[in-house]
């Protein structure tokens, strides 16, 4: 017998027996054990049967006649020779500086310590553990005998070489993006010679395909051994492109070569392109198919290159073969529509399945256009010429006017309507109805009932026409509601029955549905994964002993449970180990929990200093039920330069800043930013601590200085706040993330505010220029907008409450409440309805200074710099910036003339409501219709609807990568005296 | 990969997560050796490379010591000639690469992951053959194998055999013509060469011939399967290679220190 049981030439006949037995599985394990036991037995026997002893003589090292690693070497030394030696020294010797891992983490992978006995198996395991970090491509073990029975072990590691940069140079003639698609590796990956050689081959093929048969590609590599990175430069000389010397058509009738020659893009005498030629073949195939030659044989029969002349000769073979008459009756279809709707053309087949699908597509096409009762009858005639007939009866056009439900208790109609894809008619459409949509909705409705336990629920649809309207009626037969009769779990050992049963959604006596079983499966698997198990096998078994009752049994195979032997961190060049370690939810000795792995990953990402975090559980190569948790990090660039420009309310501005997001490797951010504008200048320094005192409470310390000049101008509408403001602020802010969209902020800031450049208004605000304000505030923020810069859906809610008490050093005491809510709802066809509400309230408390010499309406203990102002492109577009609210008439000097002007003085209450309807205009241009209402009031008690200003208007938005450019025209319906009604605004960014 | 030879040595090659080679074998076999090694076998006080990565198969390592142990277990004598010895080593390394590839490919197939019951059943049979659980544990312990490691070894190797039995063997068919051809063109001449002038009738040996041909075809299918797996795999061989496949080739490279 040749395969099994073949007697081999061995010293022991039982070896041949083993060969034979091995083919039979029942004997396998016997065989395995015999094999493992064999060598000692063999040793005992072989010494009797052969002169070649396993025990070497003093002069002959073992294995010398069995194996030699280096054929040219005379020293034949193996790891096993050192078995039992005492290891006096263990060293780690990489071939260069290690940047991805430090020595402490590397040593965690070495299982052998000074003083241990040398074990070849353990050494081997160390090689695997070091290799599994993916940092080294080779690990070599050097052993030096120090004295009899003592040795030193050196782990020599060859670092992986990474690709630092890849570029193309030379006269490439082809687009870099196209060339990159031929490359099978990427920057930052480890270098692989085979991949480079493969890429060069692909590039040669690609160039030939594009007509460059004389291309030369020279790879040039610069290897930085200290950093273990390589720059790859592929120098390409494309050469001259080949021309088409001959273009021949080998055609069968009724194909006409001269007509075909005109149809295709490849031309004799012109430059050759294999890609264009392939397109020509595809186009010809398509055209012949649409003409009825579905099985036309069209291919490149010859494509030969002449290297001396740099030309290509091409022969295209066309055999139309059988003609099939595709007769579509009752509707006119363009060639493009035929190709898209009738798969028998692109599939080039008249198989019944494609004909049927073509009929269904046609029906759907007509139903989408309102012919709800369209019918398409397919027929195939096999007598020659073969004919496929699609007989279309369009029927009348309808609009979907209503959808009704019958017999749907216990479900609510709203619940059912929410899952439908059918749409009723509207201003712009007849509604959405096709047979497929109806079938899908039917299934969705049925699933809703099944989820509630009505496993036998049936839904029957009806389409009722009435004149030019159609109505869909869903009639439901729910059947009995199924309940769980019994629930059992089999195979669990790690958790007791009750713990598992309590965690499940299914309950004995409760409602039964397949969805609950799926949820239970997910719950159980997650529970086990979080307890360190993997390869969990789950199976469910459902029996129905009586109608409406289900017996559920879950079978579990718990799989293997793993604990963590060690945690090794790699990839952190800058970030300190302890910063990473404090974010780990898993430590050595614990079970490998999926939940904690995800928490660790999330914590590390939240530091904001890593582009990528990957956590792998590697085998220890020692204990099969332990894992080494390898946390590999890819640090982000930590220096950021910010620069930008903006424009808001006739205030152009420039911003520049620099920040280090991983300051001192502690995941702290130190940054500075400056904004310089025509009216406003601001400078800021900030320092963020992600975990002050170990608390998970990111805290920002910042100092900023801001100066805002009043608007200069002659006209009423040019005026805003009638003073300059200078603020110097020190702020401490902590954030507590409640969930993904919701955060809580705690703030303390100490501010020195100066109001200046008041001139004639000095008397008004003499008492209202406090120098110091100390604020305590808390803010709650919830943001679920899809895009904060240009939202189309979602909400934004915030509430901010501030207290400015004297005991903290404030010169005025007041409370400030500011709440805002924004809501974005897509309506239809790109329309978005957006609403914003703002409410603000200032309330003094305790002792405050008020200048009683002023008129009553001007007496206000709240400093003017802290009052609410409104008006402008982001609040009320019926006013210029800050011009809304309480006004006081003053005579001021403008160009040496005394002029009466209304000057805004701000208020202690604010209420604003904005509504916008945003709609698409053309590509990236959108339009807006808006209505702004509200005002600033002296106090909350003064809020009155009759004092609300109203403005309407329209605008255009030009979407750009940095946000929309905005132009708005506002028309104030009830402006104050001498205020302009029409106002233009130009800005960057949405109103809200 | 041929089932007889390499699979046998595959049985010797424990998966990477297992301790390998078993400790006790080393101790029992070489304890006496080590004293002699100390005396004269080794060049004193000179560092020697004793182990390293020989090849990598999709991120799993085959070390030099793995190759060395495979020769020991298979009791294969290497040629004296250095070049032939190198070739034999290379060939053995390639066999081990294929075995590792086979085990990895089977691990990817979820339907071939053995259930705990199947492994337990085989272990039970083994216990019965060895006179009970304690005896088996004792014998395995002498080889340095813990129960968990033994279980894992069994599982990995059973998976490969199960894969062969379920995915390859059922699709192998031997036609009557092929049996007749083998009988006529191979068996009869072989028997005649051995001096058997009257070979047994074809019907008598049909079953044996069929089994033999099935195994041959299974071998061929396995080879094809492995060949396809090899094309998909990332395999680096470092042993005896002048340039590592992971290092930039000298002919194209300038170094920057």
mmCIF file of N, CA, C and O in Angstrom, chain A residues 778-832:
data_model
loop_
_atom_site.group_PDB
_atom_site.id
_atom_site.type_symbol
_atom_site.label_atom_id
_atom_site.label_comp_id
_atom_site.label_asym_id
_atom_site.label_seq_id
_atom_site.Cartn_x
_atom_site.Cartn_y
_atom_site.Cartn_z
ATOM 1 N N UNK A 778 -22.568 76.711 36.041
ATOM 2 C CA UNK A 778 -22.749 75.308 35.654
ATOM 3 C C UNK A 778 -23.551 75.313 34.366
ATOM 4 O O UNK A 778 -24.523 76.079 34.221
ATOM 5 N N UNK A 779 -23.130 74.492 33.403
ATOM 6 C CA UNK A 779 -23.826 74.428 32.118
ATOM 7 C C UNK A 779 -24.102 72.983 31.780
ATOM 8 O O UNK A 779 -23.268 72.115 32.024
ATOM 9 N N UNK A 780 -25.259 72.793 31.200
ATOM 10 C CA UNK A 780 -25.613 71.461 30.701
ATOM 11 C C UNK A 780 -25.784 71.583 29.197
ATOM 12 O O UNK A 780 -26.493 72.469 28.719
ATOM 13 N N UNK A 781 -25.124 70.687 28.483
ATOM 14 C CA UNK A 781 -25.124 70.781 27.036
ATOM 15 C C UNK A 781 -25.520 69.431 26.447
ATOM 16 O O UNK A 781 -25.000 68.398 26.862
ATOM 17 N N UNK A 782 -26.444 69.466 25.502
ATOM 18 C CA UNK A 782 -26.830 68.237 24.818
ATOM 19 C C UNK A 782 -26.837 68.529 23.329
ATOM 20 O O UNK A 782 -27.590 69.391 22.869
ATOM 21 N N UNK A 783 -25.997 67.845 22.588
ATOM 22 C CA UNK A 783 -25.850 68.151 21.166
ATOM 23 C C UNK A 783 -25.975 66.877 20.366
ATOM 24 O O UNK A 783 -25.091 66.023 20.418
ATOM 25 N N UNK A 784 -27.078 66.732 19.628
ATOM 26 C CA UNK A 784 -27.245 65.542 18.786
ATOM 27 C C UNK A 784 -27.360 65.937 17.326
ATOM 28 O O UNK A 784 -27.946 65.221 16.522
ATOM 29 N N UNK A 785 -26.819 67.091 16.981
ATOM 30 C CA UNK A 785 -26.869 67.524 15.579
ATOM 31 C C UNK A 785 -25.951 66.649 14.745
ATOM 32 O O UNK A 785 -24.917 66.207 15.216
ATOM 33 N N UNK A 786 -26.358 66.445 13.488
ATOM 34 C CA UNK A 786 -25.511 65.617 12.637
ATOM 35 C C UNK A 786 -24.245 66.374 12.226
ATOM 36 O O UNK A 786 -23.211 65.768 12.001
ATOM 37 N N UNK A 787 -24.320 67.698 12.154
ATOM 38 C CA UNK A 787 -23.159 68.500 11.755
ATOM 39 C C UNK A 787 -23.245 69.856 12.450
ATOM 40 O O UNK A 787 -24.085 70.671 12.090
ATOM 41 N N UNK A 788 -22.417 70.107 13.440
ATOM 42 C CA UNK A 788 -22.535 71.364 14.189
ATOM 43 C C UNK A 788 -22.366 72.609 13.319
ATOM 44 O O UNK A 788 -22.912 73.657 13.616
ATOM 45 N N UNK A 789 -21.616 72.495 12.226
ATOM 46 C CA UNK A 789 -21.401 73.675 11.379
ATOM 47 C C UNK A 789 -22.586 73.933 10.452
ATOM 48 O O UNK A 789 -22.837 75.062 10.066
ATOM 49 N N UNK A 790 -23.294 72.890 10.092
ATOM 50 C CA UNK A 790 -24.361 73.042 9.114
ATOM 51 C C UNK A 790 -25.339 71.886 9.298
ATOM 52 O O UNK A 790 -25.354 70.943 8.540
ATOM 53 N N UNK A 791 -26.146 71.985 10.339
ATOM 54 C CA UNK A 791 -26.973 70.848 10.750
ATOM 55 C C UNK A 791 -28.160 70.664 9.821
ATOM 56 O O UNK A 791 -28.750 71.623 9.325
ATOM 57 N N UNK A 792 -28.499 69.376 9.614
ATOM 58 C CA UNK A 792 -29.710 69.048 8.875
ATOM 59 C C UNK A 792 -30.713 68.299 9.746
ATOM 60 O O UNK A 792 -31.885 68.206 9.413
ATOM 61 N N UNK A 793 -30.229 67.720 10.804
ATOM 62 C CA UNK A 793 -31.142 67.035 11.721
ATOM 63 C C UNK A 793 -30.526 67.011 13.115
ATOM 64 O O UNK A 793 -29.327 67.211 13.263
ATOM 65 N N UNK A 794 -31.408 66.809 14.100
ATOM 66 C CA UNK A 794 -30.919 66.728 15.474
ATOM 67 C C UNK A 794 -31.321 67.951 16.274
ATOM 68 O O UNK A 794 -32.062 68.818 15.813
ATOM 69 N N UNK A 795 -30.838 67.969 17.501
ATOM 70 C CA UNK A 795 -31.165 69.091 18.387
ATOM 71 C C UNK A 795 -29.913 69.554 19.106
ATOM 72 O O UNK A 795 -28.935 68.806 19.253
ATOM 73 N N UNK A 796 -29.966 70.773 19.553
ATOM 74 C CA UNK A 796 -28.913 71.324 20.397
ATOM 75 C C UNK A 796 -29.601 72.033 21.544
ATOM 76 O O UNK A 796 -30.451 72.894 21.328
ATOM 77 N N UNK A 797 -29.279 71.625 22.765
ATOM 78 C CA UNK A 797 -29.894 72.247 23.951
ATOM 79 C C UNK A 797 -28.805 72.637 24.920
ATOM 80 O O UNK A 797 -27.866 71.874 25.140
ATOM 81 N N UNK A 798 -28.953 73.807 25.486
ATOM 82 C CA UNK A 798 -27.986 74.178 26.536
ATOM 83 C C UNK A 798 -28.658 75.072 27.555
ATOM 84 O O UNK A 798 -29.552 75.846 27.239
ATOM 85 N N UNK A 799 -28.228 74.894 28.782
ATOM 86 C CA UNK A 799 -28.686 75.759 29.879
ATOM 87 C C UNK A 799 -27.441 76.157 30.644
ATOM 88 O O UNK A 799 -26.617 75.323 30.995
ATOM 89 N N UNK A 800 -27.324 77.469 30.892
ATOM 90 C CA UNK A 800 -26.152 77.957 31.607
ATOM 91 C C UNK A 800 -26.622 78.834 32.759
ATOM 92 O O UNK A 800 -27.401 79.760 32.570
ATOM 93 N N UNK A 801 -26.178 78.483 33.961
ATOM 94 C CA UNK A 801 -26.565 79.259 35.145
ATOM 95 C C UNK A 801 -25.306 79.793 35.805
ATOM 96 O O UNK A 801 -24.393 79.017 36.114
ATOM 97 N N UNK A 802 -25.268 81.121 35.999
ATOM 98 C CA UNK A 802 -24.079 81.740 36.596
ATOM 99 C C UNK A 802 -24.468 82.505 37.845
ATOM 100 O O UNK A 802 -25.517 83.138 37.889
ATOM 101 N N UNK A 803 -23.560 82.462 38.807
ATOM 102 C CA UNK A 803 -23.712 83.305 39.992
ATOM 103 C C UNK A 803 -22.458 84.142 40.137
ATOM 104 O O UNK A 803 -21.343 83.628 39.935
ATOM 105 N N UNK A 804 -22.654 85.400 40.458
ATOM 106 C CA UNK A 804 -21.517 86.307 40.610
ATOM 107 C C UNK A 804 -21.575 86.903 42.014
ATOM 108 O O UNK A 804 -22.066 87.999 42.213
ATOM 109 N N UNK A 805 -21.139 86.162 43.028
ATOM 110 C CA UNK A 805 -21.301 86.642 44.413
ATOM 111 C C UNK A 805 -20.136 87.504 44.854
ATOM 112 O O UNK A 805 -19.002 87.362 44.390
ATOM 113 N N UNK A 806 -20.431 88.360 45.772
ATOM 114 C CA UNK A 806 -19.410 89.292 46.262
ATOM 115 C C UNK A 806 -18.322 88.553 47.044
ATOM 116 O O UNK A 806 -17.157 88.916 47.003
ATOM 117 N N UNK A 807 -18.702 87.484 47.755
ATOM 118 C CA UNK A 807 -17.710 86.846 48.633
ATOM 119 C C UNK A 807 -16.558 86.221 47.848
ATOM 120 O O UNK A 807 -15.512 85.909 48.383
ATOM 121 N N UNK A 808 -16.753 86.029 46.549
ATOM 122 C CA UNK A 808 -15.661 85.508 45.724
ATOM 123 C C UNK A 808 -14.827 86.629 45.121
ATOM 124 O O UNK A 808 -13.856 86.376 44.417
ATOM 125 N N UNK A 809 -15.239 87.880 45.409
ATOM 126 C CA UNK A 809 -14.442 88.999 44.909
ATOM 127 C C UNK A 809 -15.126 89.815 43.837
ATOM 128 O O UNK A 809 -14.502 90.663 43.206
ATOM 129 N N UNK A 810 -16.409 89.574 43.637
ATOM 130 C CA UNK A 810 -17.114 90.285 42.575
ATOM 131 C C UNK A 810 -17.592 91.643 43.066
ATOM 132 O O UNK A 810 -18.003 91.770 44.221
ATOM 133 N N UNK A 811 -17.551 92.618 42.181
ATOM 134 C CA UNK A 811 -18.007 93.951 42.573
ATOM 135 C C UNK A 811 -19.506 94.115 42.341
ATOM 136 O O UNK A 811 -20.079 95.105 42.761
ATOM 137 N N UNK A 812 -20.126 93.213 41.645
ATOM 138 C CA UNK A 812 -21.579 93.241 41.492
ATOM 139 C C UNK A 812 -22.084 91.837 41.700
ATOM 140 O O UNK A 812 -21.400 90.866 41.364
ATOM 141 N N UNK A 813 -23.289 91.738 42.242
ATOM 142 C CA UNK A 813 -23.833 90.411 42.532
ATOM 143 C C UNK A 813 -25.058 90.202 41.664
ATOM 144 O O UNK A 813 -26.017 90.978 41.734
ATOM 145 N N UNK A 814 -25.021 89.195 40.871
ATOM 146 C CA UNK A 814 -26.211 88.908 40.067
ATOM 147 C C UNK A 814 -26.188 87.447 39.638
ATOM 148 O O UNK A 814 -25.170 86.761 39.730
ATOM 149 N N UNK A 815 -27.351 87.038 39.190
ATOM 150 C CA UNK A 815 -27.524 85.686 38.669
ATOM 151 C C UNK A 815 -27.801 85.811 37.177
ATOM 152 O O UNK A 815 -28.486 86.718 36.734
ATOM 153 N N UNK A 816 -27.256 84.900 36.408
ATOM 154 C CA UNK A 816 -27.503 84.932 34.972
ATOM 155 C C UNK A 816 -27.948 83.556 34.527
ATOM 156 O O UNK A 816 -27.295 82.551 34.811
ATOM 157 N N UNK A 817 -29.056 83.539 33.830
ATOM 158 C CA UNK A 817 -29.551 82.280 33.284
ATOM 159 C C UNK A 817 -29.665 82.455 31.767
ATOM 160 O O UNK A 817 -30.218 83.448 31.295
ATOM 161 N N UNK A 818 -29.107 81.527 31.034
ATOM 162 C CA UNK A 818 -29.244 81.582 29.574
ATOM 163 C C UNK A 818 -29.538 80.184 29.063
ATOM 164 O O UNK A 818 -28.795 79.253 29.330
ATOM 165 N N UNK A 819 -30.643 80.054 28.344
ATOM 166 C CA UNK A 819 -31.031 78.747 27.817
ATOM 167 C C UNK A 819 -31.275 78.882 26.331
ATOM 168 O O UNK A 819 -31.837 79.873 25.885
ATOM 169 N N UNK A 820 -30.831 77.880 25.583
ATOM 170 C CA UNK A 820 -31.148 77.886 24.172
ATOM 171 C C UNK A 820 -31.460 76.487 23.682
ATOM 172 O O UNK A 820 -30.963 75.505 24.210
ATOM 173 N N UNK A 821 -32.286 76.458 22.685
ATOM 174 C CA UNK A 821 -32.693 75.184 22.118
ATOM 175 C C UNK A 821 -32.765 75.353 20.607
ATOM 176 O O UNK A 821 -33.336 76.320 20.111
ATOM 177 N N UNK A 822 -32.165 74.411 19.887
ATOM 178 C CA UNK A 822 -32.227 74.443 18.426
ATOM 179 C C UNK A 822 -32.729 73.082 17.959
ATOM 180 O O UNK A 822 -32.379 72.057 18.532
ATOM 181 N N UNK A 823 -33.486 73.125 16.909
ATOM 182 C CA UNK A 823 -34.120 71.903 16.429
ATOM 183 C C UNK A 823 -34.030 71.890 14.903
ATOM 184 O O UNK A 823 -34.358 72.872 14.250
ATOM 185 N N UNK A 824 -33.586 70.778 14.338
ATOM 186 C CA UNK A 824 -33.422 70.681 12.890
ATOM 187 C C UNK A 824 -34.168 69.436 12.418
ATOM 188 O O UNK A 824 -33.927 68.349 12.915
ATOM 189 N N UNK A 825 -35.053 69.625 11.481
ATOM 190 C CA UNK A 825 -35.854 68.499 11.018
ATOM 191 C C UNK A 825 -35.889 68.482 9.499
ATOM 192 O O UNK A 825 -36.367 69.427 8.880
ATOM 193 N N UNK A 826 -35.375 67.416 8.868
ATOM 194 C CA UNK A 826 -35.535 67.336 7.421
ATOM 195 C C UNK A 826 -37.001 67.085 7.098
ATOM 196 O O UNK A 826 -37.662 66.286 7.772
ATOM 197 N N UNK A 827 -37.492 67.793 6.081
ATOM 198 C CA UNK A 827 -38.919 67.696 5.773
ATOM 199 C C UNK A 827 -39.098 66.763 4.586
ATOM 200 O O UNK A 827 -39.633 65.678 4.699
ATOM 201 N N UNK A 828 -38.633 67.184 3.449
ATOM 202 C CA UNK A 828 -38.742 66.343 2.246
ATOM 203 C C UNK A 828 -37.816 66.909 1.187
ATOM 204 O O UNK A 828 -37.638 68.112 1.100
ATOM 205 N N UNK A 829 -37.277 66.030 0.382
ATOM 206 C CA UNK A 829 -36.526 66.457 -0.799
ATOM 207 C C UNK A 829 -35.503 67.550 -0.500
ATOM 208 O O UNK A 829 -35.445 68.561 -1.169
ATOM 209 N N UNK A 830 -34.730 67.360 0.552
ATOM 210 C CA UNK A 830 -33.666 68.316 0.849
ATOM 211 C C UNK A 830 -34.111 69.517 1.657
ATOM 212 O O UNK A 830 -33.300 70.351 2.031
ATOM 213 N N UNK A 831 -35.394 69.616 1.964
ATOM 214 C CA UNK A 831 -35.853 70.734 2.793
ATOM 215 C C UNK A 831 -35.564 70.451 4.260
ATOM 216 O O UNK A 831 -35.743 69.329 4.719
ATOM 217 N N UNK A 832 -35.106 71.500 4.949
ATOM 218 C CA UNK A 832 -34.854 71.369 6.388
ATOM 219 C C UNK A 832 -35.562 72.519 7.097
ATOM 220 O O UNK A 832 -35.426 73.679 6.714
#
